[in-house]
Amino acid sequence: MKYAAPTTVDDARSLLADNPGSRVFAGATDLVPQFRGGRPSPPLLVDLKHIDRLMSLTHEDGQWTVGAALPTSQLTGNAGFTAAFPGLAEAAGLIGSDQIQNRSSLGGNLANASPAADSVPALLVNGAQAVVATADGTRTVPARDIATGPGQTSLAEGEFIIEFTLADPPAGTGEAYLRMIPRSEMDIAIVGAAVRLTVDGAAVTDARVVLGAVAPTAVSVPDAEAALTGAALTDGGLDDATLAAIADAASTVCNPIDDKRGTIAYRRQVAGVLAKRAAAIAAERARNGA
Amino acid sequence: MSRTHVTCTVNGDEVDFLAADDTSLLDALREELGLTGAKEGCGTGDCGACSILLDGRLNCSCLVFAPEAEGRDIVTVEGLADGDHLHPLQQAFLEGAALQCGVCTPGFLVAAKALLDENPDPTETEIRYGLAGNLCRCTGYDKIVRAVQEAAVQLNGAGK
Amino acid sequence: MTATENPTYTWVGTRPIRHDGYDKVVGKARFAADLDLPGQLHTAYLRSPHPHARILSIDTDAAAAMPGVRAVVTGADFPDLDPMNPNFDVSVNVMARDVVLYNGHAIAAVAASTRAEARSAAAAIDVEYELLPAILSLDESTADDAPLVNENNITRFVESDGPSNLATVNVNERGDVEAAFADADLVVEREFETAWVHQGYIEPHACVVDVGPDGRADIWASSQGHFMVRAVTAAVLGWEPSRIKVTPAEIGGGFGGKTTIYLEPVAARLSEKSGRPVKSVMSRDEVLRATGPAPAAKVRVKIGATSDGDLTAIEGWLGYAVGSANDFAGLVGAMSVASYKFPNLKLEAIGALTNTPKTAAYRAPSAPHAAFAVESVIDEIAQQLDLDPIEIRLRNAVVEGDPTAMGMPHPRIGFVECLEAIRDSEHYRSPVPEGAARGIGTGFWFNIGEQSSATVNVNEDGTATVITGSPDIGGSRASMALMAAEELGIDVYRITPVVAGTETVGFTDITEGSRATFATGMAVVNACRELVEDLKARAATILGVEAEAVDWVDGEAVADGKDPLPLAAIAAKAKSTGGPLTETASLNAGGAGPSFAVHCCDLAVDEETGHVEILRYTTAQDAGTAIHPSYVEGQMQGGTAQGIGWALNEEYVYDDEGAMQNAGFLDYRIPVASDLPMIDTIIVEVPNPAHPYGVRGVGETGIVPPMATIANAITRATSVRMTSLPMSPPKILERLGER
């Protein structure tokens, strides 16, 4: 297995075209365990961290652009970004230890296509767009269209994510991400739940709810979004009926598996709990931000 | 087998070595440079025994490919002391009995240094979460956390 | 030798910086994987993908021809031992012969120039299997007509009529439990189960072996006992032990898991065949799939009580799933049940084989399973009788002279003192925090003595070197130095404690059963006392007085009318007074004192997710005398943390094919720093009369009480009695849903 560290997107594109079967990487936090687990090594590893564009974080014209290989520690360390996207920042900050945080990236977290990836539900509720390097240019697709199943993506051979774009949230928006793990740190989510709410006065005007680790990919919860949209928001937060409806909808949409991390029944039940709790936090943040 | 020539700075010294591209930086440090302070406890980034600083940032060296070190600045546990003068963390670990078997200790010291570099006055909770990437099976973490607290006091006192 | 109550010591009981500490904080300490020899080869293993299969053929030709490969070994490279040979099971576990007994069982090993080459070659070995029915649980193993796990297994301690899945059967009985249950005001009976758990040492098994052209082997290894490494490696190879020299490397945690061997004989054979040194290091995946675990268990306990809280009878059945080969869990398990007087007692303990890794000792082996059950039921009785959980235990606690489960009387023990220490602690006296609940649990371990040797040399500068053969797994070198300092009367930093190899110190048994500070410490004390007699005699010569006129006080020879003669002055004249100052002592220690512990835990349960947060934890344990209190606390805290992991999250997850699904630290979830609070310690000191300083081993007991302590707190928080370990969030939530 050879290593290459191109400094431009074009160079990376050429290396991938010239070496079929190669893999791009940023932190290799998933790749190295896969190799050690016996997965065949690619002929070439392409390190994306030397390409400035993939390592940058900018805010221009009402839009944030996050390099796909930027270590999540640098994302969570950016005060402007964490203020704009507290839930996404929390989710990104939950990917592993401090050691992992200096390697993990939003691009890797999404392109590895683990159903349990912490940052993905939070990316999706924020409507992130992925800018993808193709064989001869770029294409921009909703981040939700990248992962298609466990370990499966819509990226063609030789394609890689350059960056994500996120529009500034509207005024009165709050978002939150919660996950359930058995320990307090270092585990893969058994369930993850991201909620983003926009409020106008005393009512929710827009709601997005996405769950992780309960289906082959991160999954939206339209019924929860419907229950939230138009819901009243008081000093006491969302009312109990709305919270119960969110929980029900979240549990219902789950299509989980039994595995070493949790059972189907557990994931269903806790998906509802976390969706409800994340909604309550998002509502509080939305009110404070309104 | 072809090997890549890598030049980098380790504990303040410019060094170079040859390594196969799929060699981990951990193996390169241990086998090519003879710096066996960093340990392999898992090889998958889950235990922190191989912790090093890469350009000042905490990393599991088992997850870093050796060629990635080109031109970078690396600090290992062997580089924490200033000559015969132990780093306050090392002294606090010794005085506080914050090690038993000692195999996780190099990783903890490096991680704790990264933590205190970033946050000189951490709470107990911040220390515990900051060191959650380092597994210790002997101590129950109690004396490790206390040693980091003590080192923070020493370091803050020295700076005043 | 009798320990005095409340003595005052100069060095014993102080907290010096450990002598090996500096090397460990600067990265200089040499663990086995840190050693490299010129020209060394690296190994890779081929391991069974099946839990039980007959090996029809192994083709290593392709592997042997691959780049860098210097040697390949299979079971055919090792002699077949007689099944009654005590090392038979290890010899089969090290390398399968004609049958693989568990998924992960070693089938072949390759030595090559690089690890990558060795791995590629191991993957190229072709094995043909005939699958055999696999037993993956205790229930399957003990079922009528269950297929045999291991055709070489004979049941121990009972009459046996051929191969069986039972490893051991052990029965203890006194009184009449049936009559006692009939008379009892309250009888509580429950069944508990626990999962396989791993010791979880951070350092994977590792060794470097160099077999020379003379056929002699040098081994550098990480183990809890290098004389064990020598003996067992020799047995597996069919060699005389004296062909092997073992040098102990620093050991990166053992907890019982390094009281046996896995790699050394294989590396030795590879070195012999290749003519090169061979370095062999396990991956974490191999550690979890092929070493260690403690048994899984089912325990049924029935306890009768009077309405006043007198515990009148216990009936227990303890079944341990011991993996693919014999293990003494079933024997020890029954012994470890009774911390209470129980006038009527009937216990049956069995070990049953399963097609899973051969189990190994893990801190107080088999006691945690038993204590989880017994301490849970006693707590339930206390709740039903509305008694304080400590008061009911104090009421029934064993004291000196009370019978153990096997019947012989307990020596002087400190169970009552530990209960009182928790009862009187600030923690227990403080109100339970809002939203939390408090649990109590106890446990004990017998501890062992066994054989130890020590040599103490006084150097020409008046310092001393203390040489023992006990690998230091938790600070024991500092304890040896402290006892020597106390005896010799010199500064502890003028003593260098050393762990020496098989050819440089007398035979010493494994560091296990909390015996190092007790038994090896006793050898050190004996050697020092002989040395002091010699020093007094030398001083008498130098001072020109009768030997009887010399006393040894604070490191100096003192005689009336003479200036005191310090150790250094005597050392400087060693040559002219009789030669080098050195003494060796060896013993087979008896009188290891049991160590009891009582734990107290506050925790909160998230009733919507089943997640448990440990908020506060206090442990009181009898150390006899704490030689180095910091490392006594460390043993208490470390054992507690392991017990908390066992209680909440640790378990082997197997698929239907017996393949471990969580063979890594990502999903084999040992506690991380943010899972735990500070673990407050109360060292109780009830000196062990059989040790010159009153030492009781403290390493084992800490892991025994946490499971019941936590389960009891969960019950008090939620009204649900958890009977299955680990008490993971999914299990707790499921039980909460049944309320």
PDB file of C-alpha atoms in Angstrom, chain B:
ATOM      1  CA  MET B   1       9.841  -3.739  -0.185  1.00  0.00           C
ATOM      2  CA  SER B   2      10.129  -0.088  -1.083  1.00  0.00           C
ATOM      3  CA  ARG B   3      10.238   2.301   1.794  1.00  0.00           C
ATOM      4  CA  THR B   4       9.670   6.022   2.031  1.00  0.00           C
ATOM      5  CA  HIS B   5      12.188   8.411   3.519  1.00  0.00           C
ATOM      6  CA  VAL B   6      10.566  10.563   6.197  1.00  0.00           C
ATOM      7  CA  THR B   7      12.144  13.583   7.846  1.00  0.00           C
ATOM      8  CA  CYS B   8      10.545  15.130  10.894  1.00  0.00           C
ATOM      9  CA  THR B   9      11.256  16.609  14.301  1.00  0.00           C
ATOM     10  CA  VAL B  10      10.908  14.329  17.293  1.00  0.00           C
ATOM     11  CA  ASN B  11      11.245  15.762  20.773  1.00  0.00           C
ATOM     12  CA  GLY B  12      13.155  18.710  19.350  1.00  0.00           C
ATOM     13  CA  ASP B  13      15.613  16.708  17.276  1.00  0.00           C
ATOM     14  CA  GLU B  14      15.468  16.523  13.522  1.00  0.00           C
ATOM     15  CA  VAL B  15      15.388  12.858  12.606  1.00  0.00           C
ATOM     16  CA  ASP B  16      14.791  10.763   9.553  1.00  0.00           C
ATOM     17  CA  PHE B  17      13.818   7.190   8.959  1.00  0.00           C
ATOM     18  CA  LEU B  18      12.689   4.778   6.291  1.00  0.00           C
ATOM     19  CA  ALA B  19       9.325   3.136   6.559  1.00  0.00           C
ATOM     20  CA  ALA B  20       6.877   1.255   4.398  1.00  0.00           C
ATOM     21  CA  ASP B  21       3.942   3.513   3.554  1.00  0.00           C
ATOM     22  CA  ASP B  22       1.449   1.455   5.497  1.00  0.00           C
ATOM     23  CA  THR B  23       3.588   1.474   8.642  1.00  0.00           C
ATOM     24  CA  SER B  24       1.943   3.301  11.516  1.00  0.00           C
ATOM     25  CA  LEU B  25       3.766   6.231  13.013  1.00  0.00           C
ATOM     26  CA  LEU B  26       3.671   4.261  16.264  1.00  0.00           C
ATOM     27  CA  ASP B  27       5.651   1.417  14.738  1.00  0.00           C
ATOM     28  CA  ALA B  28       8.046   3.850  13.085  1.00  0.00           C
ATOM     29  CA  LEU B  29       8.712   5.614  16.386  1.00  0.00           C
ATOM     30  CA  ARG B  30       9.214   2.343  18.212  1.00  0.00           C
ATOM     31  CA  GLU B  31      11.096   0.331  15.636  1.00  0.00           C
ATOM     32  CA  GLU B  32      12.909   2.846  13.444  1.00  0.00           C
ATOM     33  CA  LEU B  33      13.687   5.463  16.097  1.00  0.00           C
ATOM     34  CA  GLY B  34      13.841   3.214  19.184  1.00  0.00           C
ATOM     35  CA  LEU B  35      11.355   5.384  21.065  1.00  0.00           C
ATOM     36  CA  THR B  36       9.364   2.680  22.818  1.00  0.00           C
ATOM     37  CA  GLY B  37       7.592   4.960  25.289  1.00  0.00           C
ATOM     38  CA  ALA B  38       4.420   5.007  23.221  1.00  0.00           C
ATOM     39  CA  LYS B  39       2.735   1.589  23.406  1.00  0.00           C
ATOM     40  CA  GLU B  40       0.318  -0.356  21.299  1.00  0.00           C
ATOM     41  CA  GLY B  41      -2.618  -1.358  23.467  1.00  0.00           C
ATOM     42  CA  CYS B  42      -5.197  -1.819  20.725  1.00  0.00           C
ATOM     43  CA  GLY B  43      -3.977  -0.518  17.373  1.00  0.00           C
ATOM     44  CA  THR B  44      -7.400   0.958  16.635  1.00  0.00           C
ATOM     45  CA  GLY B  45      -7.414   4.290  18.436  1.00  0.00           C
ATOM     46  CA  ASP B  46      -9.463   3.059  21.357  1.00  0.00           C
ATOM     47  CA  CYS B  47      -6.973   2.986  24.245  1.00  0.00           C
ATOM     48  CA  GLY B  48      -4.673   5.983  23.904  1.00  0.00           C
ATOM     49  CA  ALA B  49      -1.510   4.117  24.968  1.00  0.00           C
ATOM     50  CA  CYS B  50       0.190   5.346  21.787  1.00  0.00           C
ATOM     51  CA  SER B  51      -0.667   9.016  22.334  1.00  0.00           C
ATOM     52  CA  ILE B  52       1.729  11.583  20.925  1.00  0.00           C
ATOM     53  CA  LEU B  53       1.582  15.243  20.025  1.00  0.00           C
ATOM     54  CA  LEU B  54       1.628  15.954  16.305  1.00  0.00           C
ATOM     55  CA  ASP B  55       2.226  19.637  15.690  1.00  0.00           C
ATOM     56  CA  GLY B  56       1.064  20.166  19.245  1.00  0.00           C
ATOM     57  CA  ARG B  57      -2.170  18.236  18.822  1.00  0.00           C
ATOM     58  CA  LEU B  58      -2.958  14.998  20.597  1.00  0.00           C
ATOM     59  CA  ASN B  59      -3.094  11.959  18.330  1.00  0.00           C
ATOM     60  CA  CYS B  60      -3.133   8.197  18.503  1.00  0.00           C
ATOM     61  CA  SER B  61       0.066   7.374  16.656  1.00  0.00           C
ATOM     62  CA  CYS B  62      -1.400   3.978  15.715  1.00  0.00           C
ATOM     63  CA  LEU B  63      -3.864   5.770  13.427  1.00  0.00           C
ATOM     64  CA  VAL B  64      -1.233   7.933  11.725  1.00  0.00           C
ATOM     65  CA  PHE B  65       0.638   6.543   8.747  1.00  0.00           C
ATOM     66  CA  ALA B  66       4.375   7.035   9.025  1.00  0.00           C
ATOM     67  CA  PRO B  67       4.684   9.132   5.824  1.00  0.00           C
ATOM     68  CA  GLU B  68       2.207  11.601   7.297  1.00  0.00           C
ATOM     69  CA  ALA B  69       4.952  12.639   9.693  1.00  0.00           C
ATOM     70  CA  GLU B  70       6.975  14.273   6.931  1.00  0.00           C
ATOM     71  CA  GLY B  71       7.916  17.767   8.044  1.00  0.00           C
ATOM     72  CA  ARG B  72       5.888  17.532  11.223  1.00  0.00           C
ATOM     73  CA  ASP B  73       6.791  18.181  14.834  1.00  0.00           C
ATOM     74  CA  ILE B  74       6.297  15.205  17.126  1.00  0.00           C
ATOM     75  CA  VAL B  75       6.462  14.991  20.907  1.00  0.00           C
ATOM     76  CA  THR B  76       6.449  11.651  22.695  1.00  0.00           C
ATOM     77  CA  VAL B  77       6.635  10.836  26.395  1.00  0.00           C
ATOM     78  CA  GLU B  78      10.412  10.745  26.032  1.00  0.00           C
ATOM     79  CA  GLY B  79      10.278  14.453  25.227  1.00  0.00           C
ATOM     80  CA  LEU B  80       8.261  15.668  28.195  1.00  0.00           C
ATOM     81  CA  ALA B  81      11.088  16.033  30.687  1.00  0.00           C
ATOM     82  CA  ASP B  82      13.550  18.879  30.350  1.00  0.00           C
ATOM     83  CA  GLY B  83      16.784  16.956  30.684  1.00  0.00           C
ATOM     84  CA  ASP B  84      16.821  15.567  34.218  1.00  0.00           C
ATOM     85  CA  HIS B  85      14.011  17.910  35.218  1.00  0.00           C
ATOM     86  CA  LEU B  86      10.721  16.067  35.108  1.00  0.00           C
ATOM     87  CA  HIS B  87       7.629  17.763  33.734  1.00  0.00           C
ATOM     88  CA  PRO B  88       5.251  18.664  36.584  1.00  0.00           C
ATOM     89  CA  LEU B  89       2.867  16.009  35.283  1.00  0.00           C
ATOM     90  CA  GLN B  90       5.541  13.348  35.548  1.00  0.00           C
ATOM     91  CA  GLN B  91       6.409  14.506  39.056  1.00  0.00           C
ATOM     92  CA  ALA B  92       2.758  14.558  40.072  1.00  0.00           C
ATOM     93  CA  PHE B  93       2.193  11.061  38.696  1.00  0.00           C
ATOM     94  CA  LEU B  94       5.153   9.793  40.717  1.00  0.00           C
ATOM     95  CA  GLU B  95       4.243  11.534  43.945  1.00  0.00           C
ATOM     96  CA  GLY B  96       0.561  10.720  43.617  1.00  0.00           C
ATOM     97  CA  ALA B  97       1.103   7.029  42.807  1.00  0.00           C
ATOM     98  CA  ALA B  98      -0.898   7.610  39.637  1.00  0.00           C
ATOM     99  CA  LEU B  99       0.527   4.543  37.966  1.00  0.00           C
ATOM    100  CA  GLN B 100       0.575   0.870  38.748  1.00  0.00           C
ATOM    101  CA  CYS B 101       1.743  -1.287  35.876  1.00  0.00           C
ATOM    102  CA  GLY B 102       2.776   1.827  33.986  1.00  0.00           C
ATOM    103  CA  VAL B 103       1.975   0.682  30.460  1.00  0.00           C
ATOM    104  CA  CYS B 104      -0.721   3.309  29.939  1.00  0.00           C
ATOM    105  CA  THR B 105       1.282   6.002  31.732  1.00  0.00           C
ATOM    106  CA  PRO B 106       3.138   7.431  28.702  1.00  0.00           C
ATOM    107  CA  GLY B 107      -0.148   7.914  26.869  1.00  0.00           C
ATOM    108  CA  PHE B 108      -1.792   9.507  29.881  1.00  0.00           C
ATOM    109  CA  LEU B 109       1.095  11.906  30.390  1.00  0.00           C
ATOM    110  CA  VAL B 110       1.022  13.048  26.776  1.00  0.00           C
ATOM    111  CA  ALA B 111      -2.776  13.363  26.789  1.00  0.00           C
ATOM    112  CA  ALA B 112      -2.704  15.235  30.075  1.00  0.00           C
ATOM    113  CA  LYS B 113      -0.103  17.621  28.695  1.00  0.00           C
ATOM    114  CA  ALA B 114      -2.310  18.297  25.680  1.00  0.00           C
ATOM    115  CA  LEU B 115      -5.247  18.848  28.012  1.00  0.00           C
ATOM    116  CA  LEU B 116      -3.414  21.324  30.254  1.00  0.00           C
ATOM    117  CA  ASP B 117      -1.865  23.121  27.269  1.00  0.00           C
ATOM    118  CA  GLU B 118      -5.401  23.762  26.044  1.00  0.00           C
ATOM    119  CA  ASN B 119      -7.107  24.247  29.401  1.00  0.00           C
ATOM    120  CA  PRO B 120      -4.712  25.169  32.213  1.00  0.00           C
ATOM    121  CA  ASP B 121      -7.324  25.020  34.947  1.00  0.00           C
ATOM    122  CA  PRO B 122      -9.675  22.155  34.137  1.00  0.00           C
ATOM    123  CA  THR B 123     -12.469  20.917  36.377  1.00  0.00           C
ATOM    124  CA  GLU B 124     -12.498  17.285  37.469  1.00  0.00           C
ATOM    125  CA  THR B 125     -15.169  16.593  34.858  1.00  0.00           C
ATOM    126  CA  GLU B 126     -13.106  18.248  32.139  1.00  0.00           C
ATOM    127  CA  ILE B 127     -10.108  16.152  33.122  1.00  0.00           C
ATOM    128  CA  ARG B 128     -12.170  12.970  33.055  1.00  0.00           C
ATOM    129  CA  TYR B 129     -13.628  13.679  29.632  1.00  0.00           C
ATOM    130  CA  GLY B 130     -10.315  15.003  28.357  1.00  0.00           C
ATOM    131  CA  LEU B 131      -8.639  11.727  29.317  1.00  0.00           C
ATOM    132  CA  ALA B 132     -11.503   9.460  28.248  1.00  0.00           C
ATOM    133  CA  GLY B 133      -9.474   8.368  25.233  1.00  0.00           C
ATOM    134  CA  ASN B 134      -6.873   6.802  27.505  1.00  0.00           C
ATOM    135  CA  LEU B 135      -7.674   3.496  29.125  1.00  0.00           C
ATOM    136  CA  CYS B 136      -6.173   2.485  32.437  1.00  0.00           C
ATOM    137  CA  ARG B 137      -7.129  -0.862  33.897  1.00  0.00           C
ATOM    138  CA  CYS B 138      -5.095  -0.657  37.122  1.00  0.00           C
ATOM    139  CA  THR B 139      -5.925   2.552  38.937  1.00  0.00           C
ATOM    140  CA  GLY B 140      -9.626   3.280  38.530  1.00  0.00           C
ATOM    141  CA  TYR B 141      -8.399   6.709  37.345  1.00  0.00           C
ATOM    142  CA  ASP B 142      -8.741   8.299  40.788  1.00  0.00           C
ATOM    143  CA  LYS B 143      -5.057   8.967  41.355  1.00  0.00           C
ATOM    144  CA  ILE B 144      -4.511   9.907  37.717  1.00  0.00           C
ATOM    145  CA  VAL B 145      -7.171  12.605  37.897  1.00  0.00           C
ATOM    146  CA  ARG B 146      -5.748  13.874  41.164  1.00  0.00           C
ATOM    147  CA  ALA B 147      -2.239  13.954  39.715  1.00  0.00           C
ATOM    148  CA  VAL B 148      -3.426  16.043  36.775  1.00  0.00           C
ATOM    149  CA  GLN B 149      -5.159  18.393  39.177  1.00  0.00           C
ATOM    150  CA  GLU B 150      -1.952  18.687  41.186  1.00  0.00           C
ATOM    151  CA  ALA B 151       0.149  19.277  38.078  1.00  0.00           C
ATOM    152  CA  ALA B 152      -2.252  22.008  36.976  1.00  0.00           C
ATOM    153  CA  VAL B 153      -1.751  23.738  40.307  1.00  0.00           C
ATOM    154  CA  GLN B 154       2.029  23.441  39.947  1.00  0.00           C
ATOM    155  CA  LEU B 155       2.023  24.707  36.383  1.00  0.00           C
ATOM    156  CA  ASN B 156      -0.278  27.607  37.173  1.00  0.00           C
ATOM    157  CA  GLY B 157       1.789  28.529  40.198  1.00  0.00           C
ATOM    158  CA  ALA B 158       4.964  28.483  38.160  1.00  0.00           C
ATOM    159  CA  GLY B 159       3.446  30.810  35.599  1.00  0.00           C
ATOM    160  CA  LYS B 160       2.511  33.443  38.126  1.00  0.00           C
TER     161      LYS B 160
END
